[in-house]
PDB file of C-alpha atoms in Angstrom:
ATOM      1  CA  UNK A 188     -21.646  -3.073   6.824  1.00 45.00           C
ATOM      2  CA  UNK A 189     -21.979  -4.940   3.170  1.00 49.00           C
ATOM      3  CA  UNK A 190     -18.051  -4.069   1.653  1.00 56.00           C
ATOM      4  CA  UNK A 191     -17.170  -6.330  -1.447  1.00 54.00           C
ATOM      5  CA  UNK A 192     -13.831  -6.960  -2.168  1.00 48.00           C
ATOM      6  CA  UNK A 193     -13.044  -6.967  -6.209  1.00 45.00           C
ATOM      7  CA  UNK A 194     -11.444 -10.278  -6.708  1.00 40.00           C
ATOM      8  CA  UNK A 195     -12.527 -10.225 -10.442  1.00 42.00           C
ATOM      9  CA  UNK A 196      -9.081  -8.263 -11.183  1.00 48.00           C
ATOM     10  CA  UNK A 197      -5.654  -9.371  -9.563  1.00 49.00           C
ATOM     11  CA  UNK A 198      -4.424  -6.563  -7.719  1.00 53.00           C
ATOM     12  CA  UNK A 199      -1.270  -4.974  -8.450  1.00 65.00           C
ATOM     13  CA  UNK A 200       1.146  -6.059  -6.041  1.00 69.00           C
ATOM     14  CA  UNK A 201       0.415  -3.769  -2.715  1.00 82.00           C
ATOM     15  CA  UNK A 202      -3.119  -2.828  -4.191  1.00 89.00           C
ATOM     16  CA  UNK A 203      -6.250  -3.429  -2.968  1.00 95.00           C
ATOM     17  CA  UNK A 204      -9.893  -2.424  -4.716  1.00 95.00           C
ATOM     18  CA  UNK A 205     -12.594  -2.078  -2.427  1.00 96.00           C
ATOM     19  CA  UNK A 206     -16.203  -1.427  -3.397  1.00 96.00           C
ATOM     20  CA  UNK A 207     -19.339  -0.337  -1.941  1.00 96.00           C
ATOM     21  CA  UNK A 208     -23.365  -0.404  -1.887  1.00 94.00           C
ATOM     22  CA  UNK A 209     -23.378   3.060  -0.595  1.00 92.00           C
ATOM     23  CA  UNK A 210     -21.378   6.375   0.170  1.00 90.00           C
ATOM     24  CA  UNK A 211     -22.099   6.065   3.482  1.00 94.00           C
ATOM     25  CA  UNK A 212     -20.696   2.428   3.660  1.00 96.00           C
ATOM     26  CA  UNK A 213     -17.898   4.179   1.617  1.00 96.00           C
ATOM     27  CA  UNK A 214     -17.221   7.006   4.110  1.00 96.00           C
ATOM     28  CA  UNK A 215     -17.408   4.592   7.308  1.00 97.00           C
ATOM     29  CA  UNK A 216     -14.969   2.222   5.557  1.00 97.00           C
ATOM     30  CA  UNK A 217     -12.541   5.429   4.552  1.00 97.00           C
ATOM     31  CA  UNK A 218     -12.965   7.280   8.511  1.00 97.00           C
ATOM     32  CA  UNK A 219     -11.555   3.445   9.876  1.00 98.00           C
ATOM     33  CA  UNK A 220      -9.158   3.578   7.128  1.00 98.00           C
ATOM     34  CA  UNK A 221      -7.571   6.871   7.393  1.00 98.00           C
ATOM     35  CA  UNK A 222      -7.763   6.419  11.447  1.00 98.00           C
ATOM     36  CA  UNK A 223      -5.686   3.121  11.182  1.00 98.00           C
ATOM     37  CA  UNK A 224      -2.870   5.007   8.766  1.00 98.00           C
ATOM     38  CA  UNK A 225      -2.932   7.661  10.802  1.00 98.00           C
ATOM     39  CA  UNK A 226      -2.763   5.773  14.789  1.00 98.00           C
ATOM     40  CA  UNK A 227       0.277   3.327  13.011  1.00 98.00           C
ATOM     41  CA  UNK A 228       2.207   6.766  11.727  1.00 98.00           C
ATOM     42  CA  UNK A 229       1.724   8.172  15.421  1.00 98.00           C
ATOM     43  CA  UNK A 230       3.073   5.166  16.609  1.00 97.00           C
ATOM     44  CA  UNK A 231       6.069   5.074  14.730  1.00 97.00           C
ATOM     45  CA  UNK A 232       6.805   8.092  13.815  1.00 97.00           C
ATOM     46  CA  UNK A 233       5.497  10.820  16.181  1.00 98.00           C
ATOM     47  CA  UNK A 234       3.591  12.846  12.915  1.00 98.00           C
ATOM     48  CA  UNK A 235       0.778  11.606  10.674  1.00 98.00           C
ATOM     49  CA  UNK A 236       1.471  13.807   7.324  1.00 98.00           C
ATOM     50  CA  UNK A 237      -1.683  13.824   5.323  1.00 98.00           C
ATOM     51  CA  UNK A 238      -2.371  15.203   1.600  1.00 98.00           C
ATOM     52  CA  UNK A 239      -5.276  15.524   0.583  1.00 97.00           C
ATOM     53  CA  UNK A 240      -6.946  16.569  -2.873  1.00 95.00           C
ATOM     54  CA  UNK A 241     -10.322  18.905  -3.469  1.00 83.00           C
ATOM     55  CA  UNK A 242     -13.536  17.474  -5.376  1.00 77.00           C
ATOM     56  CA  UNK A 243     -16.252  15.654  -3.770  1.00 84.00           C
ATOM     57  CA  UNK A 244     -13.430  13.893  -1.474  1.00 92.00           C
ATOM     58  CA  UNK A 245     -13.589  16.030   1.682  1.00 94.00           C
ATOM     59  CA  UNK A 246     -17.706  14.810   1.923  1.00 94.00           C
ATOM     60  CA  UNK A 247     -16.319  11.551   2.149  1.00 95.00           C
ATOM     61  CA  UNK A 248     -13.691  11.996   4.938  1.00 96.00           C
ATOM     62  CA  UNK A 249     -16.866  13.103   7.241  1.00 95.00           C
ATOM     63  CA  UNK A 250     -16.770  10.308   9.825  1.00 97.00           C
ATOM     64  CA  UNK A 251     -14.126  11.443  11.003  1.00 97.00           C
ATOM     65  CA  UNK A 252     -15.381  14.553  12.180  1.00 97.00           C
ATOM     66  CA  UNK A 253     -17.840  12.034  14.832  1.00 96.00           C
ATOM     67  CA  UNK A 254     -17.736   9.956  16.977  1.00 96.00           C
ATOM     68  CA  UNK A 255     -15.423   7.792  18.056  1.00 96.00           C
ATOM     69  CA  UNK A 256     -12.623   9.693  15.989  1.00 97.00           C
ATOM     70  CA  UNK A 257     -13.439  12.965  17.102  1.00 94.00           C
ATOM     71  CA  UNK A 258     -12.416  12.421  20.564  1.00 95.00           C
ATOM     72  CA  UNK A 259      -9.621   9.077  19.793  1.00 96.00           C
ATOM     73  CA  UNK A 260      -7.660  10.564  17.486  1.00 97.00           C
ATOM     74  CA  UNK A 261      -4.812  12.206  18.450  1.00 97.00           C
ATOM     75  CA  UNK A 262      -5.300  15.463  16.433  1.00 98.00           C
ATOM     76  CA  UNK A 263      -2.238  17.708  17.527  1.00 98.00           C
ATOM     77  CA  UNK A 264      -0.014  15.354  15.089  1.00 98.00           C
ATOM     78  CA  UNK A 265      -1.994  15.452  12.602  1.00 98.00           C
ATOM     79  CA  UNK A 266      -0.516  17.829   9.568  1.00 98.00           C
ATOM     80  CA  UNK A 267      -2.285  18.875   6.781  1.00 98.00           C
ATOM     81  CA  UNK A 268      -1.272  19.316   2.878  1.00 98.00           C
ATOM     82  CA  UNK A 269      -2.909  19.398  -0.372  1.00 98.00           C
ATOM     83  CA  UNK A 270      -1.644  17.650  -3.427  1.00 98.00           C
ATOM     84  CA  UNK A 271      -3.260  19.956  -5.670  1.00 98.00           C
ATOM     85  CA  UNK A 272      -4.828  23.684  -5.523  1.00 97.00           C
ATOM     86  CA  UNK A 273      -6.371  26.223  -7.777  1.00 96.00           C
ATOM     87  CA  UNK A 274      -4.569  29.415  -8.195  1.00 96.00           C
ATOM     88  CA  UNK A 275      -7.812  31.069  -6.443  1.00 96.00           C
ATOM     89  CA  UNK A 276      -8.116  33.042  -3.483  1.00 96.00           C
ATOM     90  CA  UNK A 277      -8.345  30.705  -0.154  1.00 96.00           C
ATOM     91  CA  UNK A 278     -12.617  32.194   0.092  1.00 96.00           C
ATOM     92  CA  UNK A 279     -13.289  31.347  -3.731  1.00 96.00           C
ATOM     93  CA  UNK A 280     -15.832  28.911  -4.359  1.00 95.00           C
ATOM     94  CA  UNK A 281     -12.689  26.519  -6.059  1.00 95.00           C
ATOM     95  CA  UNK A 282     -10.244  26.657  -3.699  1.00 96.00           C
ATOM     96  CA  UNK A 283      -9.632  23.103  -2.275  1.00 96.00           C
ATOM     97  CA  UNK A 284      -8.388  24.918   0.933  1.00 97.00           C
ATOM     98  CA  UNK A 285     -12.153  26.520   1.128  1.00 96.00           C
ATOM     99  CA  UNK A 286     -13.687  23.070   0.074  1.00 96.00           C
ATOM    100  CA  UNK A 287     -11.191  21.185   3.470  1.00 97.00           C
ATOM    101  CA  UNK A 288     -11.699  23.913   5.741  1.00 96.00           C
ATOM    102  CA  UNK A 289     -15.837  24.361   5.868  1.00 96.00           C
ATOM    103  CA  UNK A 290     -16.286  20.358   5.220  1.00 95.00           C
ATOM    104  CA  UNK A 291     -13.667  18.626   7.408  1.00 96.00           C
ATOM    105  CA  UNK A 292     -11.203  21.168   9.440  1.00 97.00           C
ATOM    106  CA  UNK A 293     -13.518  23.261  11.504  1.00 96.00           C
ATOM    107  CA  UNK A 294     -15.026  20.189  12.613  1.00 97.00           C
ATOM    108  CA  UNK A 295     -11.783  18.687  14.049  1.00 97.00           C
ATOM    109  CA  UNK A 296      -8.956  20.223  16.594  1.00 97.00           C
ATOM    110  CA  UNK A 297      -5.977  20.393  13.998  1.00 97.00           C
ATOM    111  CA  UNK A 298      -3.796  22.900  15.072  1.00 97.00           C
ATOM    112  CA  UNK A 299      -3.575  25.962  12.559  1.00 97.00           C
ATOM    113  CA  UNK A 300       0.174  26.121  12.612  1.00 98.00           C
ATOM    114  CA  UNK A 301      -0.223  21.748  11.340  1.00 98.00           C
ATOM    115  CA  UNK A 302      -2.141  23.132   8.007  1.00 98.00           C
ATOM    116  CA  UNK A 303       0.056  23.597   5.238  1.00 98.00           C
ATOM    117  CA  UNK A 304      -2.293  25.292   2.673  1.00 97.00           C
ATOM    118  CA  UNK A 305      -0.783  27.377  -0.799  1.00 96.00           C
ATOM    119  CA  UNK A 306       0.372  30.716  -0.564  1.00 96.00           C
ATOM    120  CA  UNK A 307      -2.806  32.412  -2.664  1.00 95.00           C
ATOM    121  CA  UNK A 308      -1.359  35.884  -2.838  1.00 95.00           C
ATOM    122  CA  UNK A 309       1.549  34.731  -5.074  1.00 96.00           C
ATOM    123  CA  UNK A 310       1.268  33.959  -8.953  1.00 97.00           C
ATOM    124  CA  UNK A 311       0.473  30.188  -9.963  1.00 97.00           C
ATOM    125  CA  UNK A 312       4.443  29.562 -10.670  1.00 98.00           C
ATOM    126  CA  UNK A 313       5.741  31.074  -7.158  1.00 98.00           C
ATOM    127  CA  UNK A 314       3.303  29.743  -5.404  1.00 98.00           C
ATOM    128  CA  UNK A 315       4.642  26.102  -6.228  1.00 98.00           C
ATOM    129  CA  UNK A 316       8.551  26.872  -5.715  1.00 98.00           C
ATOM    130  CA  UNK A 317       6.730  28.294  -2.614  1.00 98.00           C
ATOM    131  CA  UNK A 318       5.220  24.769  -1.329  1.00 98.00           C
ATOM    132  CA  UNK A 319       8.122  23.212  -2.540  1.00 98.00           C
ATOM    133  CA  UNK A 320      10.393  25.095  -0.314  1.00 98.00           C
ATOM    134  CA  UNK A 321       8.183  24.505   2.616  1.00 98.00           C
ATOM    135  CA  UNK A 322       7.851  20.796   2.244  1.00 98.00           C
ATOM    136  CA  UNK A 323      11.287  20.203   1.843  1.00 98.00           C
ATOM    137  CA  UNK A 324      12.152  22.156   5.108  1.00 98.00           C
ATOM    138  CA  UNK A 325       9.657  19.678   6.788  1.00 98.00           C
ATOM    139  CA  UNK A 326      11.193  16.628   5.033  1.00 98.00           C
ATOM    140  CA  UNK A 327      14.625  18.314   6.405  1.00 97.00           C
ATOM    141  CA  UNK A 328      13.445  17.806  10.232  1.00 96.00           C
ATOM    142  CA  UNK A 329      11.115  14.493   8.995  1.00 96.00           C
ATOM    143  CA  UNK A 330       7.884  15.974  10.236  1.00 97.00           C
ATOM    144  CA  UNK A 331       7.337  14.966   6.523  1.00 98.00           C
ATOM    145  CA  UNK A 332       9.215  11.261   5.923  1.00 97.00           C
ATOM    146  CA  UNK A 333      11.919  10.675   3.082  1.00 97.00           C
ATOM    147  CA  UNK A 334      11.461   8.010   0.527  1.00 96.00           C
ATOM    148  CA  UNK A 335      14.016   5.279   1.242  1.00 90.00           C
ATOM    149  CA  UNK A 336      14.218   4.576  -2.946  1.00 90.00           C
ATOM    150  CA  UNK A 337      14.443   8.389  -3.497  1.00 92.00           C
ATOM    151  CA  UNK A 338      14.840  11.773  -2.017  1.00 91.00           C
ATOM    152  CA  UNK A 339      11.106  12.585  -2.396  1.00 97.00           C
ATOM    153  CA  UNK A 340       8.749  13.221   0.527  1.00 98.00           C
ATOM    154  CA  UNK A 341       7.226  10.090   1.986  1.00 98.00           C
ATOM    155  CA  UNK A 342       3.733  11.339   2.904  1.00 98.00           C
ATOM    156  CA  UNK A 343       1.983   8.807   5.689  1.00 98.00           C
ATOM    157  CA  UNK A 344      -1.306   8.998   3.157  1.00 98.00           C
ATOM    158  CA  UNK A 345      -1.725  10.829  -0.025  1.00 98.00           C
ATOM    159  CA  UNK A 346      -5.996  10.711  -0.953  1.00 98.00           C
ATOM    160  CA  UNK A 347      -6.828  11.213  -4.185  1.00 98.00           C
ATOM    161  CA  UNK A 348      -9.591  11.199  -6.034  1.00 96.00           C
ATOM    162  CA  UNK A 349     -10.246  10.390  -9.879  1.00 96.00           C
ATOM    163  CA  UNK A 350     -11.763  12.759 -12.643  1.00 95.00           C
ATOM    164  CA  UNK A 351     -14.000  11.638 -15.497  1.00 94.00           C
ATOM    165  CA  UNK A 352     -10.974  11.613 -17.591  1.00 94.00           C
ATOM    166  CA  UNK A 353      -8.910   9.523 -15.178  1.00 95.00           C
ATOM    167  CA  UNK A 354      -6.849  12.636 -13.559  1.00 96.00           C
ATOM    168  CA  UNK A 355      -5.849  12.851 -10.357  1.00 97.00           C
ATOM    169  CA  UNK A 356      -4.413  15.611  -8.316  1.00 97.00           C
ATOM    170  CA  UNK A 357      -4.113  18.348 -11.253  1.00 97.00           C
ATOM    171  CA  UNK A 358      -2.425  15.954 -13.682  1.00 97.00           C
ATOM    172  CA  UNK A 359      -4.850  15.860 -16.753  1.00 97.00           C
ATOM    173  CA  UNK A 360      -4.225  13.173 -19.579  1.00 95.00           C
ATOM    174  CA  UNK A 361      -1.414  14.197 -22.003  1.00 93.00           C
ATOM    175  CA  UNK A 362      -0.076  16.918 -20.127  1.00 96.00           C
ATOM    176  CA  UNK A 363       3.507  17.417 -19.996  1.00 96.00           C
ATOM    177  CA  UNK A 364       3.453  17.807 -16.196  1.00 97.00           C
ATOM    178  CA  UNK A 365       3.364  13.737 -16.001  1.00 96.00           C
ATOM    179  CA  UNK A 366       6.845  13.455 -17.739  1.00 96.00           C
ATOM    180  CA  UNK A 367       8.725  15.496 -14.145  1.00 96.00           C
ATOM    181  CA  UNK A 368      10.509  13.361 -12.563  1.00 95.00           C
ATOM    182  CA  UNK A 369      12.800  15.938 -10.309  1.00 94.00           C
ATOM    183  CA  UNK A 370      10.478  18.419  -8.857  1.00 96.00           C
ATOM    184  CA  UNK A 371       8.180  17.694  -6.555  1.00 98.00           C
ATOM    185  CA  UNK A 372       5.433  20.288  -7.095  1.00 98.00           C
ATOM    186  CA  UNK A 373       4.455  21.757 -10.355  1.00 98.00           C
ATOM    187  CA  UNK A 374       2.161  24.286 -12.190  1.00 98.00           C
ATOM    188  CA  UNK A 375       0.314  24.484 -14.864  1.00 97.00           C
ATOM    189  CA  UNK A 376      -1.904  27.662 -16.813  1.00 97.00           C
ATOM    190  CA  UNK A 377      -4.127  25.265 -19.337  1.00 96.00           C
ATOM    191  CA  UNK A 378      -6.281  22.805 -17.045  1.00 96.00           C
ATOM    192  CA  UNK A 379      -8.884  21.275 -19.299  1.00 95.00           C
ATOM    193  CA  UNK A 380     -11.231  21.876 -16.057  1.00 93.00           C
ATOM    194  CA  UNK A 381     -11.918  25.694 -15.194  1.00 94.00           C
ATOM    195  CA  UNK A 382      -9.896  27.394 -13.238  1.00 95.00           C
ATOM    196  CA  UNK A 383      -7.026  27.159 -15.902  1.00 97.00           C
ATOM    197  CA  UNK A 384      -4.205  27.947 -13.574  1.00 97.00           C
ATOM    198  CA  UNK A 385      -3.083  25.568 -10.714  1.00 97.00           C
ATOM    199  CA  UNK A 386      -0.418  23.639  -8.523  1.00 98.00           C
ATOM    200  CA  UNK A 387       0.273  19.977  -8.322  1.00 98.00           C
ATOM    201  CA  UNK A 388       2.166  17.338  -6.852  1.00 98.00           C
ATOM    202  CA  UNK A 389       3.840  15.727  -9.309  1.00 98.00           C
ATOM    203  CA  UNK A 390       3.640  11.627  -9.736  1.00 98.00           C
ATOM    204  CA  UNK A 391       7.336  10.680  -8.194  1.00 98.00           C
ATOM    205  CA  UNK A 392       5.882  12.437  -4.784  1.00 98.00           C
ATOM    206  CA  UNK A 393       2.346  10.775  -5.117  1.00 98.00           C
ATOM    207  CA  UNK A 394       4.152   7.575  -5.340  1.00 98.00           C
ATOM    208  CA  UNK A 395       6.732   7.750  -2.747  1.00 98.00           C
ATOM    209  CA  UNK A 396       4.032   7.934  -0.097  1.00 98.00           C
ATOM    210  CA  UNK A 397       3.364   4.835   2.308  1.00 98.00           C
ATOM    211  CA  UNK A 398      -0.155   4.950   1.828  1.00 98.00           C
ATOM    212  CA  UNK A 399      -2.498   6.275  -1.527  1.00 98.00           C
ATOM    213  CA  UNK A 400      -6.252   5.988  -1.583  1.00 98.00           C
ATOM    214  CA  UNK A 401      -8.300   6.454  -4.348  1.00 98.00           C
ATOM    215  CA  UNK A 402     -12.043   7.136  -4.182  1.00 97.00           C
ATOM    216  CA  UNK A 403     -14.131   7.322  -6.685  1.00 96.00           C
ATOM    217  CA  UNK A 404     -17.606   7.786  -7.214  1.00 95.00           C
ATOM    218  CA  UNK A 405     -20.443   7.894  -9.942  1.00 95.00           C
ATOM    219  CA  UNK A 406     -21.153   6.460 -13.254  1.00 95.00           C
ATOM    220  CA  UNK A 407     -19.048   9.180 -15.229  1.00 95.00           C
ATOM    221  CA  UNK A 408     -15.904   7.564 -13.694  1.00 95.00           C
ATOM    222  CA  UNK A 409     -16.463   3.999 -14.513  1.00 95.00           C
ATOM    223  CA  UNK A 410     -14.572   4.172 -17.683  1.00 93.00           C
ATOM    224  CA  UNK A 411     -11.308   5.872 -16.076  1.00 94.00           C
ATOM    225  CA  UNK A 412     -11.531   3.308 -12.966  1.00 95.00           C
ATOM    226  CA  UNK A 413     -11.418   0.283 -15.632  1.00 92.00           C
ATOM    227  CA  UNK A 414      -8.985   1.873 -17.681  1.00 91.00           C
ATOM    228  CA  UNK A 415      -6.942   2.889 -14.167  1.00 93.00           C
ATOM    229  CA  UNK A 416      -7.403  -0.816 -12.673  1.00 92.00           C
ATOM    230  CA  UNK A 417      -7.475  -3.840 -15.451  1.00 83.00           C
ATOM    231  CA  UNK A 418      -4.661  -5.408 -17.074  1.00 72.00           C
ATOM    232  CA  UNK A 419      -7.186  -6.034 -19.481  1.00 65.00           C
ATOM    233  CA  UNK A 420      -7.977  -2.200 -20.473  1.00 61.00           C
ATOM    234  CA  UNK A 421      -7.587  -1.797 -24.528  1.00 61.00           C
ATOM    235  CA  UNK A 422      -7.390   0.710 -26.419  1.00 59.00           C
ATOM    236  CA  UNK A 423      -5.741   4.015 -26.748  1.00 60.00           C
ATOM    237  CA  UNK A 424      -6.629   5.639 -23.859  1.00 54.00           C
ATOM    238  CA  UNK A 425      -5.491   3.403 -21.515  1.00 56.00           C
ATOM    239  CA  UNK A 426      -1.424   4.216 -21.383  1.00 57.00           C
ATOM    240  CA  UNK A 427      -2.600   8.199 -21.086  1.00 77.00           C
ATOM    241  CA  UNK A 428      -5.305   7.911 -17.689  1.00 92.00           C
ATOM    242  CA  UNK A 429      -3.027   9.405 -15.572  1.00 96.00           C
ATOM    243  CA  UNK A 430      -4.504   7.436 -11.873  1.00 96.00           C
ATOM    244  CA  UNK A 431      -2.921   4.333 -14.172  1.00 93.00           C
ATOM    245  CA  UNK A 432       0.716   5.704 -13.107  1.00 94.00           C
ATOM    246  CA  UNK A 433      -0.349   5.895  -9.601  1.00 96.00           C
ATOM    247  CA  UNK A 434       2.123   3.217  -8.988  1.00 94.00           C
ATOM    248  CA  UNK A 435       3.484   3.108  -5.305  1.00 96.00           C
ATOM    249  CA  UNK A 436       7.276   2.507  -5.459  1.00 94.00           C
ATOM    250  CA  UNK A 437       7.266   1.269  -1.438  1.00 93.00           C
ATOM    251  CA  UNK A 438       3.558   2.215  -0.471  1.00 96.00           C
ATOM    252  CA  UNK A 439       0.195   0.325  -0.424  1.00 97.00           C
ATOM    253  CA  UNK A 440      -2.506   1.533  -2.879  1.00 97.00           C
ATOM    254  CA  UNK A 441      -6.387   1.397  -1.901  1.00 97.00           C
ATOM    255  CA  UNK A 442      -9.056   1.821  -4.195  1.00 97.00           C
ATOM    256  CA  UNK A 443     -12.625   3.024  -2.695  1.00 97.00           C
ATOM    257  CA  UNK A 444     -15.127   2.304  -5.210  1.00 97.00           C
ATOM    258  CA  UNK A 445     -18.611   2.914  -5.311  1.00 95.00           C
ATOM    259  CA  UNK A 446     -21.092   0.439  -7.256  1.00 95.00           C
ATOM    260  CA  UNK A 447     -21.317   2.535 -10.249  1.00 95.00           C
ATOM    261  CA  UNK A 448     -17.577   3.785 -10.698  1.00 95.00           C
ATOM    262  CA  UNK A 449     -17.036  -0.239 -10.725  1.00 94.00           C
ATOM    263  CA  UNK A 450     -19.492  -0.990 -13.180  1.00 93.00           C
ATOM    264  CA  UNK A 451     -17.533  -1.154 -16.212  1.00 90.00           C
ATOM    265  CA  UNK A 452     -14.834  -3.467 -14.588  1.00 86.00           C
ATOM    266  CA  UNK A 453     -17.654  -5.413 -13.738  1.00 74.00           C
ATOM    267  CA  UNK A 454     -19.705  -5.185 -16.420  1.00 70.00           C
ATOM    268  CA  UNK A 455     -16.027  -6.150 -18.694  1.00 61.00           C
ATOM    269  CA  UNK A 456     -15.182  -9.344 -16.209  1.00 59.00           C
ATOM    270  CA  UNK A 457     -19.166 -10.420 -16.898  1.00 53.00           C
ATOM    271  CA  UNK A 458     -18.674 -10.602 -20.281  1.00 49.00           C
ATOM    272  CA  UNK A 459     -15.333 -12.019 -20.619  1.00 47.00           C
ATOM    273  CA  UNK A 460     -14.442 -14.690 -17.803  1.00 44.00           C
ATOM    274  CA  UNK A 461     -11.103 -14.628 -19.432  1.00 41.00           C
ATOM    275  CA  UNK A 462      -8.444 -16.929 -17.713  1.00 30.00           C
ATOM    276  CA  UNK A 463      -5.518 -13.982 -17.957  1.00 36.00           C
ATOM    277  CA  UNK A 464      -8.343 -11.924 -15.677  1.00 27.00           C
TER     278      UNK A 464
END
C-alpha cells in the first residue's frame, strides 16, 4: 500500500498528515490505525472509549468489520459515543446513530449496553445535559479517562471528520458554541446544514482526548484542510475554520487525507517553495 506522508507542511507538534491514492488505501490505513489505539488503551487501561462523528466517516471505518479485526479485536471493551448527533429520531435518515449502526455496529460484537447513543425522545437542550450526565458518571468510575491538564473526559480516540466549511463535530464557523470552555456537550437550533437542531461535543472535550483523527475526503474540502493545516493559510477565513482549533492539549492528532482534500496544500507548497514552509 502507496501512503505519502505530507512533509511539505511542518506538523504541529504531536500531528501527523497522512495522505492517500485511494479510499480504500485510506480505510486500510484508518482499520490498522484505530486497531493500534484501541489494543494500547486495552492494554493499559482495561476500556477503549471511542467517539465517533456521522458523515461519510462510518464507510471509512469498514475494515474493521473483516478480517483480521473482526475476530482480534477484543470487542467487549470496546465503548461507543458520538461527538455529535441530530436531534432526529434514532431510524431517521440523519441520525448519526442510524448512519454507525447499519454501516459499522451490526457488523461487529459490541455489546449493546457499551453504546452510548443520545436520548432521541428528549428535546435538543435535554438531550445534551442528558449525555453530559452520562459521560461524567463514566468519567466518575474511568470507563471514560480524565484529562490530566483538566477535568474533561479523556476519550482513547475522538474521529472526526471535516465539512466543506471546515466544521467538525456540529461546530460550524462563527458559532458561539466554539467560545464554551466549561461544558462538555452543547446544543444548538441554527445549523447552517439541515437538520437545524443538534448536540455537540464541545472543543475543550475534543481536545482532551489521547488520540483525534481527522479524515477527509473530496475536492470540496481542500480549501478547509489548507486553511485547517498550513501556517501559511491567509486570509480571513482562516482564524474562523473551526478543525483549525482542533488542538490536542496532551493527545496526538492524525490527519487522513485523500489526494484531492490535499490538493490545495499541495497545489499552495508548488507554487511557493517558501523557506518558512
Amino acid at each position: 500500500m502507496e501512503r505519502e506522508i505530507v512533509t511539505s507542511y511542518e506538523p504541529k507538534k504531536n500531528s501527523e498528515i497522512r495522505m492517500f491514492e485511494s479510499s480504500d488505501e485510506m480505510a486500510t490505513d484508518l482499520a490498522e490505525y484505530i486497531s493500534q489505539v484501541s489494543e494500547i488503551s486495552v492494554k493499559e487501561r482495561g476500556y477503549f472509549a471511542i467517539a465517533l462523528s456521522g458523515g461519510p466517516l462510518v464507510s471509512f471505518m469498514r475494515k474493521l468489520c473483516e478480517a483480521p479485526y473482526n475476530k482480534t479485536l477484543d470487542w467487549s471493551k470496546w465503548y461507543i459515543f458520538w461527538t455529535d448527533e441530530r436531534a432526529v429520531a434514532k431510524n431517521h435518515v440523519d441520525s448519526n446513530y442510524k448512519l454507525t449502526k447499519e454501516g459499522f455496529l451490526s457488523k461487529v460484537p459490541i455489546l449493546n449496553g457499551h453504546v452510548y447513543s443520545i436520548n432521541d425522545n428528549a428535546t435538543v437542550e435535554d438531550a445534551a445535559t442528558d449525555y453530559e450526565f452520562v459521560i461524567r458518571q463514566l468519567v466518575k468510575i474511568r470507563t471514560v479517562g480524565v484529562s490530566e491538564s483538566n477535568d474533561c473526559p479523556k476519550f482513547d480516540l475522538i474521529l472526526l471528520s471535516i465539512g466543506s466549511d471546515g466544521h467538525i463535530a456540529s461546530l460550524f464557523p462563527h458559532h458561539p458554541a466554539l467560545e464554551l470552555k466549561d461544558d462538555w456537550i452543547t446544543y444548538i437550533t441554527d445549523s447552517p446544514e439541515p437538520p437545524p437542531e443538534r448536540i455537540t461535543f464541545t472543543l475543550p472535550v475534543i481536545n482532551s482526548a489521547a488520540n483525534i483523527a481527522v479524515v477527509a475526503t473530496g475536492e470540496d474540502k481542500a480549501k478547509a484542510v489548507y486553511f485547517a493545516i498550513s501556517d501559511g493559510a491567509e486570509g480571513p477565513d482562516a482564524p474562523s475554520v473551526p478543525a483549525r482549533m482542533v488542538q490536542p492539549t496532551d493527545g496526538k492528532l492524525v490527519w487522513f487525507l485523500d489526494k484531492a482534500s490535499a490538493s490545495f496544500l499541495e497545489a499552495k507548497n508548488d507554487a511557493c517553495q517558501d523557506p518558512e514552509y
